[in-house]
Amino acid sequence: DIQMTQSPSSLSVSVGDRVTITCRASQSISTSLNWYQQKPGKAPNLLIYAASSLQSAVPSRFSGSGSGTDFTLTINSLQPEDFATYYCQQSYSSPVTFGQGTKVDIK
Amino acid sequence: QVQLQQSGPGLVKPSQTLSLTCAISGDSVSSNSVTWNWIRQSPSRGLEWLGRTYYRSKWDSDYAVSVKSRIVINPETSKNQFSLQLNSVTPEDTAVYYCARLRRGGFDFWGQGTLVTVSS
């Protein structure tokens, strides 16, 4: 199975900050990488697919980049509703696998 | 708009069978461009994909190695839904279970989640 490793595990930020979360795959996955946001008690919500494509209805302050083994999720000007846990997920090979999550909370 | 509605018990006794159903609206379980999946989430295991069913001129399913000997995922075309059965459960199977649609590699629609506790 392909292992997905996110960093950091958590970070404390302020509204308006720029946030960067990284995800590393244990082998090359081309651009088969997706990002999700999850709030407590809710299902994950797809933000970015294919490494850099913005899912419908997702605000443009979210962006993704990367290919191969290293990927980045960037949130520009963090809003109060963005405090949540973020996960990466590879769809390059079965089984799909997820990162362990990055919790973004209020400084 | 696609919606997935989960149903099933939240408490299962050890060694018994966990059974959940995911009713689909706004899409078809027989669509040949998506797959229908079960995923669970627990503090110890994180997000864990369990398996999927899909139609590509015929029905097929495949499962995570960790549960392959205990799991069945079936489509129910007459009701436009799919189901999960996980046999011989133990307390380690306690988790929130989600159904989800996978399209273009991403899970774009999810059920509301069902907390299943395995306890006597």
PDB file of C-alpha atoms in Angstrom:
ATOM      1  CA  ASP A   1       0.000   0.000   0.000  1.00  0.00           C
ATOM      2  CA  ILE A   2       1.123   3.590  -0.633  1.00  0.00           C
ATOM      3  CA  GLN A   3       1.769   5.467   2.613  1.00  0.00           C
ATOM      4  CA  MET A   4       0.745   9.108   2.853  1.00  0.00           C
ATOM      5  CA  THR A   5       2.495  11.321   5.401  1.00  0.00           C
ATOM      6  CA  GLN A   6       1.238  14.804   6.243  1.00  0.00           C
ATOM      7  CA  SER A   7       3.051  17.592   8.031  1.00  0.00           C
ATOM      8  CA  PRO A   8       2.589  19.211  10.353  1.00  0.00           C
ATOM      9  CA  SER A   9       0.143  17.174  12.431  1.00  0.00           C
ATOM     10  CA  SER A  10      -1.311  20.380  13.817  1.00  0.00           C
ATOM     11  CA  LEU A  11      -0.826  24.099  13.593  1.00  0.00           C
ATOM     12  CA  SER A  12      -2.200  27.134  15.339  1.00  0.00           C
ATOM     13  CA  VAL A  13      -2.930  30.109  13.144  1.00  0.00           C
ATOM     14  CA  SER A  14      -4.859  33.360  13.063  1.00  0.00           C
ATOM     15  CA  VAL A  15      -7.638  34.540  10.791  1.00  0.00           C
ATOM     16  CA  GLY A  16      -6.073  36.067   7.698  1.00  0.00           C
ATOM     17  CA  ASP A  17      -2.942  33.913   7.824  1.00  0.00           C
ATOM     18  CA  ARG A  18      -1.659  31.906   4.901  1.00  0.00           C
ATOM     19  CA  VAL A  19      -1.531  28.185   5.702  1.00  0.00           C
ATOM     20  CA  THR A  20       0.550  25.523   3.964  1.00  0.00           C
ATOM     21  CA  ILE A  21       0.125  21.798   4.573  1.00  0.00           C
ATOM     22  CA  THR A  22       2.322  19.204   2.934  1.00  0.00           C
ATOM     23  CA  CYS A  23       1.679  15.598   1.992  1.00  0.00           C
ATOM     24  CA  ARG A  24       4.326  13.102   0.940  1.00  0.00           C
ATOM     25  CA  ALA A  25       3.659   9.774  -0.771  1.00  0.00           C
ATOM     26  CA  SER A  26       5.853   6.711  -0.220  1.00  0.00           C
ATOM     27  CA  GLN A  27       6.177   6.328  -4.003  1.00  0.00           C
ATOM     28  CA  SER A  28       5.384   8.416  -7.036  1.00  0.00           C
ATOM     29  CA  ILE A  29       1.657   8.945  -7.569  1.00  0.00           C
ATOM     30  CA  SER A  30       1.816  11.404 -10.486  1.00  0.00           C
ATOM     31  CA  THR A  31      -0.943  13.938  -9.726  1.00  0.00           C
ATOM     32  CA  SER A  32      -3.422  11.426  -8.257  1.00  0.00           C
ATOM     33  CA  LEU A  33      -3.792  13.346  -5.019  1.00  0.00           C
ATOM     34  CA  ASN A  34      -6.897  14.794  -3.385  1.00  0.00           C
ATOM     35  CA  TRP A  35      -7.429  17.070  -0.381  1.00  0.00           C
ATOM     36  CA  TYR A  36     -10.344  17.075   2.079  1.00  0.00           C
ATOM     37  CA  GLN A  37     -11.550  19.266   4.904  1.00  0.00           C
ATOM     38  CA  GLN A  38     -13.333  17.687   7.860  1.00  0.00           C
ATOM     39  CA  LYS A  39     -15.156  19.449  10.672  1.00  0.00           C
ATOM     40  CA  PRO A  40     -16.129  17.708  13.928  1.00  0.00           C
ATOM     41  CA  GLY A  41     -19.058  15.343  13.540  1.00  0.00           C
ATOM     42  CA  LYS A  42     -19.145  15.722   9.753  1.00  0.00           C
ATOM     43  CA  ALA A  43     -17.955  13.714   6.789  1.00  0.00           C
ATOM     44  CA  PRO A  44     -14.862  14.875   4.915  1.00  0.00           C
ATOM     45  CA  ASN A  45     -15.476  17.382   2.125  1.00  0.00           C
ATOM     46  CA  LEU A  46     -13.507  17.233  -1.122  1.00  0.00           C
ATOM     47  CA  LEU A  47     -11.571  20.450  -1.753  1.00  0.00           C
ATOM     48  CA  ILE A  48      -8.979  19.639  -4.412  1.00  0.00           C
ATOM     49  CA  TYR A  49      -8.751  16.722  -6.846  1.00  0.00           C
ATOM     50  CA  ALA A  50      -5.970  15.681  -9.195  1.00  0.00           C
ATOM     51  CA  ALA A  51      -3.490  17.668  -7.083  1.00  0.00           C
ATOM     52  CA  SER A  52      -4.543  21.126  -8.263  1.00  0.00           C
ATOM     53  CA  SER A  53      -8.148  21.158  -9.530  1.00  0.00           C
ATOM     54  CA  LEU A  54     -10.616  23.027  -7.352  1.00  0.00           C
ATOM     55  CA  GLN A  55     -13.786  21.100  -6.603  1.00  0.00           C
ATOM     56  CA  SER A  56     -17.056  22.843  -7.476  1.00  0.00           C
ATOM     57  CA  ALA A  57     -18.255  25.378  -4.876  1.00  0.00           C
ATOM     58  CA  VAL A  58     -14.929  25.397  -2.999  1.00  0.00           C
ATOM     59  CA  PRO A  59     -13.617  28.943  -2.360  1.00  0.00           C
ATOM     60  CA  SER A  60     -10.689  30.054  -4.478  1.00  0.00           C
ATOM     61  CA  ARG A  61      -8.524  30.738  -1.400  1.00  0.00           C
ATOM     62  CA  PHE A  62      -7.851  26.971  -1.431  1.00  0.00           C
ATOM     63  CA  SER A  63      -5.227  25.734  -3.865  1.00  0.00           C
ATOM     64  CA  GLY A  64      -3.155  22.634  -4.389  1.00  0.00           C
ATOM     65  CA  SER A  65       0.121  21.872  -6.108  1.00  0.00           C
ATOM     66  CA  GLY A  66       2.666  19.134  -6.575  1.00  0.00           C
ATOM     67  CA  SER A  67       3.334  15.944  -8.449  1.00  0.00           C
ATOM     68  CA  GLY A  68       5.266  12.751  -7.953  1.00  0.00           C
ATOM     69  CA  THR A  69       5.708  12.348  -4.200  1.00  0.00           C
ATOM     70  CA  ASP A  70       5.380  15.870  -2.763  1.00  0.00           C
ATOM     71  CA  PHE A  71       2.190  17.900  -2.576  1.00  0.00           C
ATOM     72  CA  THR A  72       0.977  21.080  -0.924  1.00  0.00           C
ATOM     73  CA  LEU A  73      -2.375  22.468   0.128  1.00  0.00           C
ATOM     74  CA  THR A  74      -2.409  26.237   0.566  1.00  0.00           C
ATOM     75  CA  ILE A  75      -5.138  28.305   2.175  1.00  0.00           C
ATOM     76  CA  ASN A  76      -4.790  32.012   1.484  1.00  0.00           C
ATOM     77  CA  SER A  77      -6.228  34.400   4.057  1.00  0.00           C
ATOM     78  CA  LEU A  78      -7.665  31.820   6.446  1.00  0.00           C
ATOM     79  CA  GLN A  79     -11.295  32.414   7.356  1.00  0.00           C
ATOM     80  CA  PRO A  80     -13.042  31.426  10.627  1.00  0.00           C
ATOM     81  CA  GLU A  81     -14.877  28.590   8.871  1.00  0.00           C
ATOM     82  CA  ASP A  82     -11.546  27.062   7.758  1.00  0.00           C
ATOM     83  CA  PHE A  83     -10.585  25.828  11.215  1.00  0.00           C
ATOM     84  CA  ALA A  84     -10.812  22.083  10.676  1.00  0.00           C
ATOM     85  CA  THR A  85      -8.754  18.973   9.997  1.00  0.00           C
ATOM     86  CA  TYR A  86      -7.329  18.454   6.512  1.00  0.00           C
ATOM     87  CA  TYR A  87      -6.504  15.125   4.873  1.00  0.00           C
ATOM     88  CA  CYS A  88      -4.728  14.112   1.713  1.00  0.00           C
ATOM     89  CA  GLN A  89      -5.673  10.933  -0.180  1.00  0.00           C
ATOM     90  CA  GLN A  90      -4.002   9.136  -3.060  1.00  0.00           C
ATOM     91  CA  SER A  91      -6.010   7.594  -5.874  1.00  0.00           C
ATOM     92  CA  TYR A  92      -3.053   6.325  -7.899  1.00  0.00           C
ATOM     93  CA  SER A  93      -3.408   2.704  -6.904  1.00  0.00           C
ATOM     94  CA  SER A  94      -5.741   0.480  -4.947  1.00  0.00           C
ATOM     95  CA  PRO A  95      -6.237   0.559  -2.055  1.00  0.00           C
ATOM     96  CA  VAL A  96      -6.723   4.300  -1.852  1.00  0.00           C
ATOM     97  CA  THR A  97      -5.016   5.605   1.264  1.00  0.00           C
ATOM     98  CA  PHE A  98      -5.269   8.739   3.382  1.00  0.00           C
ATOM     99  CA  GLY A  99      -2.826  10.832   5.320  1.00  0.00           C
ATOM    100  CA  GLN A 100      -3.158  11.016   9.091  1.00  0.00           C
ATOM    101  CA  GLY A 101      -4.567  14.546   9.030  1.00  0.00           C
ATOM    102  CA  THR A 102      -3.491  18.079   9.905  1.00  0.00           C
ATOM    103  CA  LYS A 103      -5.552  19.938  12.477  1.00  0.00           C
ATOM    104  CA  VAL A 104      -5.737  23.694  11.971  1.00  0.00           C
ATOM    105  CA  ASP A 105      -6.847  25.527  15.084  1.00  0.00           C
ATOM    106  CA  ILE A 106      -7.016  29.038  16.413  1.00  0.00           C
ATOM    107  CA  LYS A 107      -3.858  30.609  17.837  1.00  0.00           C
TER     108      LYS A 107
ATOM    109  CA  GLN B   1     -27.408  16.993  -6.345  1.00  0.00           C
ATOM    110  CA  VAL B   2     -26.237  13.578  -5.200  1.00  0.00           C
ATOM    111  CA  GLN B   3     -27.234  12.533  -1.692  1.00  0.00           C
ATOM    112  CA  LEU B   4     -26.237   9.423   0.230  1.00  0.00           C
ATOM    113  CA  GLN B   5     -28.375   8.358   3.197  1.00  0.00           C
ATOM    114  CA  GLN B   6     -26.991   5.724   5.535  1.00  0.00           C
ATOM    115  CA  SER B   7     -29.034   3.423   7.743  1.00  0.00           C
ATOM    116  CA  GLY B   8     -28.259   0.618  10.126  1.00  0.00           C
ATOM    117  CA  PRO B   9     -27.699  -0.153  13.807  1.00  0.00           C
ATOM    118  CA  GLY B  10     -25.199   1.716  15.925  1.00  0.00           C
ATOM    119  CA  LEU B  11     -24.495  -1.156  18.304  1.00  0.00           C
ATOM    120  CA  VAL B  12     -23.296  -4.617  17.322  1.00  0.00           C
ATOM    121  CA  LYS B  13     -22.263  -7.457  19.630  1.00  0.00           C
ATOM    122  CA  PRO B  14     -18.811  -9.032  19.278  1.00  0.00           C
ATOM    123  CA  SER B  15     -18.663 -11.920  16.767  1.00  0.00           C
ATOM    124  CA  GLN B  16     -21.858 -10.746  15.077  1.00  0.00           C
ATOM    125  CA  THR B  17     -22.358  -9.035  11.703  1.00  0.00           C
ATOM    126  CA  LEU B  18     -22.297  -5.301  11.115  1.00  0.00           C
ATOM    127  CA  SER B  19     -24.809  -4.342   8.390  1.00  0.00           C
ATOM    128  CA  LEU B  20     -25.235  -0.884   6.883  1.00  0.00           C
ATOM    129  CA  THR B  21     -27.076   0.418   3.840  1.00  0.00           C
ATOM    130  CA  CYS B  22     -26.435   3.503   1.732  1.00  0.00           C
ATOM    131  CA  ALA B  23     -29.379   4.836  -0.288  1.00  0.00           C
ATOM    132  CA  ILE B  24     -28.478   6.916  -3.326  1.00  0.00           C
ATOM    133  CA  SER B  25     -30.414   9.829  -4.771  1.00  0.00           C
ATOM    134  CA  GLY B  26     -29.345  11.965  -7.704  1.00  0.00           C
ATOM    135  CA  ASP B  27     -27.244   9.200  -9.285  1.00  0.00           C
ATOM    136  CA  SER B  28     -27.505   5.503 -10.080  1.00  0.00           C
ATOM    137  CA  VAL B  29     -25.731   2.644  -8.358  1.00  0.00           C
ATOM    138  CA  SER B  30     -25.361   1.219 -11.886  1.00  0.00           C
ATOM    139  CA  SER B  31     -23.443   4.253 -13.205  1.00  0.00           C
ATOM    140  CA  ASN B  32     -20.359   3.146 -15.126  1.00  0.00           C
ATOM    141  CA  SER B  33     -18.328   6.251 -14.341  1.00  0.00           C
ATOM    142  CA  VAL B  34     -18.158   6.079 -10.549  1.00  0.00           C
ATOM    143  CA  THR B  35     -17.574   3.569  -7.765  1.00  0.00           C
ATOM    144  CA  TRP B  36     -19.492   3.185  -4.510  1.00  0.00           C
ATOM    145  CA  ASN B  37     -17.384   2.836  -1.412  1.00  0.00           C
ATOM    146  CA  TRP B  38     -17.352   2.203   2.312  1.00  0.00           C
ATOM    147  CA  ILE B  39     -14.802   4.005   4.484  1.00  0.00           C
ATOM    148  CA  ARG B  40     -14.416   4.006   8.241  1.00  0.00           C
ATOM    149  CA  GLN B  41     -12.740   6.377  10.657  1.00  0.00           C
ATOM    150  CA  SER B  42     -11.427   5.740  14.125  1.00  0.00           C
ATOM    151  CA  PRO B  43      -8.868   7.510  16.335  1.00  0.00           C
ATOM    152  CA  SER B  44      -6.515   4.537  16.128  1.00  0.00           C
ATOM    153  CA  ARG B  45      -6.746   3.816  12.386  1.00  0.00           C
ATOM    154  CA  GLY B  46      -7.657   7.193  10.881  1.00  0.00           C
ATOM    155  CA  LEU B  47      -9.547   7.116   7.599  1.00  0.00           C
ATOM    156  CA  GLU B  48      -9.531   3.584   6.248  1.00  0.00           C
ATOM    157  CA  TRP B  49     -10.996   2.536   2.904  1.00  0.00           C
ATOM    158  CA  LEU B  50     -12.825  -0.795   3.258  1.00  0.00           C
ATOM    159  CA  GLY B  51     -14.043  -1.620  -0.211  1.00  0.00           C
ATOM    160  CA  ARG B  52     -16.163  -0.736  -3.204  1.00  0.00           C
ATOM    161  CA  THR B  53     -18.681  -1.984  -5.702  1.00  0.00           C
ATOM    162  CA  TYR B  54     -19.063  -0.766  -9.267  1.00  0.00           C
ATOM    163  CA  TYR B  55     -20.596  -1.573 -12.630  1.00  0.00           C
ATOM    164  CA  ARG B  56     -18.518  -1.792 -15.812  1.00  0.00           C
ATOM    165  CA  SER B  57     -20.635  -3.957 -18.133  1.00  0.00           C
ATOM    166  CA  LYS B  58     -20.789  -6.308 -15.148  1.00  0.00           C
ATOM    167  CA  TRP B  59     -20.734  -5.921 -11.399  1.00  0.00           C
ATOM    168  CA  ASP B  60     -17.498  -6.138  -9.477  1.00  0.00           C
ATOM    169  CA  SER B  61     -16.304  -5.482  -5.941  1.00  0.00           C
ATOM    170  CA  ASP B  62     -12.937  -5.308  -4.250  1.00  0.00           C
ATOM    171  CA  TYR B  63     -11.861  -4.985  -0.658  1.00  0.00           C
ATOM    172  CA  ALA B  64      -9.083  -3.902   1.639  1.00  0.00           C
ATOM    173  CA  VAL B  65      -6.757  -6.751   2.569  1.00  0.00           C
ATOM    174  CA  SER B  66      -7.302  -5.994   6.277  1.00  0.00           C
ATOM    175  CA  VAL B  67     -10.981  -7.003   6.088  1.00  0.00           C
ATOM    176  CA  LYS B  68     -11.132  -9.085   2.904  1.00  0.00           C
ATOM    177  CA  SER B  69     -12.047 -12.339   4.648  1.00  0.00           C
ATOM    178  CA  ARG B  70     -14.965 -10.714   6.536  1.00  0.00           C
ATOM    179  CA  ILE B  71     -16.558  -8.171   4.204  1.00  0.00           C
ATOM    180  CA  VAL B  72     -19.189  -8.106   1.491  1.00  0.00           C
ATOM    181  CA  ILE B  73     -20.349  -5.010  -0.379  1.00  0.00           C
ATOM    182  CA  ASN B  74     -23.354  -5.517  -2.633  1.00  0.00           C
ATOM    183  CA  PRO B  75     -25.345  -3.317  -4.964  1.00  0.00           C
ATOM    184  CA  GLU B  76     -29.137  -3.373  -4.682  1.00  0.00           C
ATOM    185  CA  THR B  77     -30.269  -2.056  -8.030  1.00  0.00           C
ATOM    186  CA  SER B  78     -34.017  -2.218  -7.408  1.00  0.00           C
ATOM    187  CA  LYS B  79     -33.629   0.161  -4.459  1.00  0.00           C
ATOM    188  CA  ASN B  80     -30.713   2.189  -5.906  1.00  0.00           C
ATOM    189  CA  GLN B  81     -28.536   1.529  -2.887  1.00  0.00           C
ATOM    190  CA  PHE B  82     -25.574  -0.537  -1.768  1.00  0.00           C
ATOM    191  CA  SER B  83     -24.796  -2.342   1.421  1.00  0.00           C
ATOM    192  CA  LEU B  84     -21.949  -3.302   3.721  1.00  0.00           C
ATOM    193  CA  GLN B  85     -21.723  -6.486   5.719  1.00  0.00           C
ATOM    194  CA  LEU B  86     -18.758  -7.004   8.029  1.00  0.00           C
ATOM    195  CA  ASN B  87     -18.712 -10.358   9.781  1.00  0.00           C
ATOM    196  CA  SER B  88     -17.184 -11.524  13.047  1.00  0.00           C
ATOM    197  CA  VAL B  89     -16.726  -8.030  14.412  1.00  0.00           C
ATOM    198  CA  THR B  90     -14.521  -7.208  17.386  1.00  0.00           C
ATOM    199  CA  PRO B  91     -14.173  -4.020  19.444  1.00  0.00           C
ATOM    200  CA  GLU B  92     -11.439  -2.972  16.977  1.00  0.00           C
ATOM    201  CA  ASP B  93     -14.183  -2.525  14.377  1.00  0.00           C
ATOM    202  CA  THR B  94     -15.706   0.284  16.433  1.00  0.00           C
ATOM    203  CA  ALA B  95     -15.625   3.341  14.182  1.00  0.00           C
ATOM    204  CA  VAL B  96     -17.653   5.866  12.251  1.00  0.00           C
ATOM    205  CA  TYR B  97     -18.607   4.239   8.961  1.00  0.00           C
ATOM    206  CA  TYR B  98     -19.181   6.295   5.815  1.00  0.00           C
ATOM    207  CA  CYS B  99     -20.430   5.469   2.372  1.00  0.00           C
ATOM    208  CA  ALA B 100     -19.013   7.611  -0.423  1.00  0.00           C
ATOM    209  CA  ARG B 101     -19.016   8.037  -4.184  1.00  0.00           C
ATOM    210  CA  LEU B 102     -15.669   8.075  -5.936  1.00  0.00           C
ATOM    211  CA  ARG B 103     -15.431  10.031  -9.181  1.00  0.00           C
ATOM    212  CA  ARG B 104     -12.276  11.264 -10.960  1.00  0.00           C
ATOM    213  CA  GLY B 105     -10.253   9.734  -8.124  1.00  0.00           C
ATOM    214  CA  GLY B 106     -11.869  11.765  -5.341  1.00  0.00           C
ATOM    215  CA  PHE B 107     -14.672  10.994  -2.925  1.00  0.00           C
ATOM    216  CA  ASP B 108     -17.047  13.792  -3.885  1.00  0.00           C
ATOM    217  CA  PHE B 109     -20.184  12.778  -2.004  1.00  0.00           C
ATOM    218  CA  TRP B 110     -20.404  11.152   1.413  1.00  0.00           C
ATOM    219  CA  GLY B 111     -23.092   9.756   3.641  1.00  0.00           C
ATOM    220  CA  GLN B 112     -23.726  11.334   7.019  1.00  0.00           C
ATOM    221  CA  GLY B 113     -21.708   8.709   8.882  1.00  0.00           C
ATOM    222  CA  THR B 114     -22.820   6.025  11.335  1.00  0.00           C
ATOM    223  CA  LEU B 115     -21.043   5.465  14.630  1.00  0.00           C
ATOM    224  CA  VAL B 116     -20.937   1.707  15.095  1.00  0.00           C
ATOM    225  CA  THR B 117     -19.909   0.466  18.504  1.00  0.00           C
ATOM    226  CA  VAL B 118     -18.960  -3.172  18.979  1.00  0.00           C
ATOM    227  CA  SER B 119     -19.801  -4.108  22.539  1.00  0.00           C
ATOM    228  CA  SER B 120     -21.700  -6.739  24.468  1.00  0.00           C
TER     229      SER B 120
END
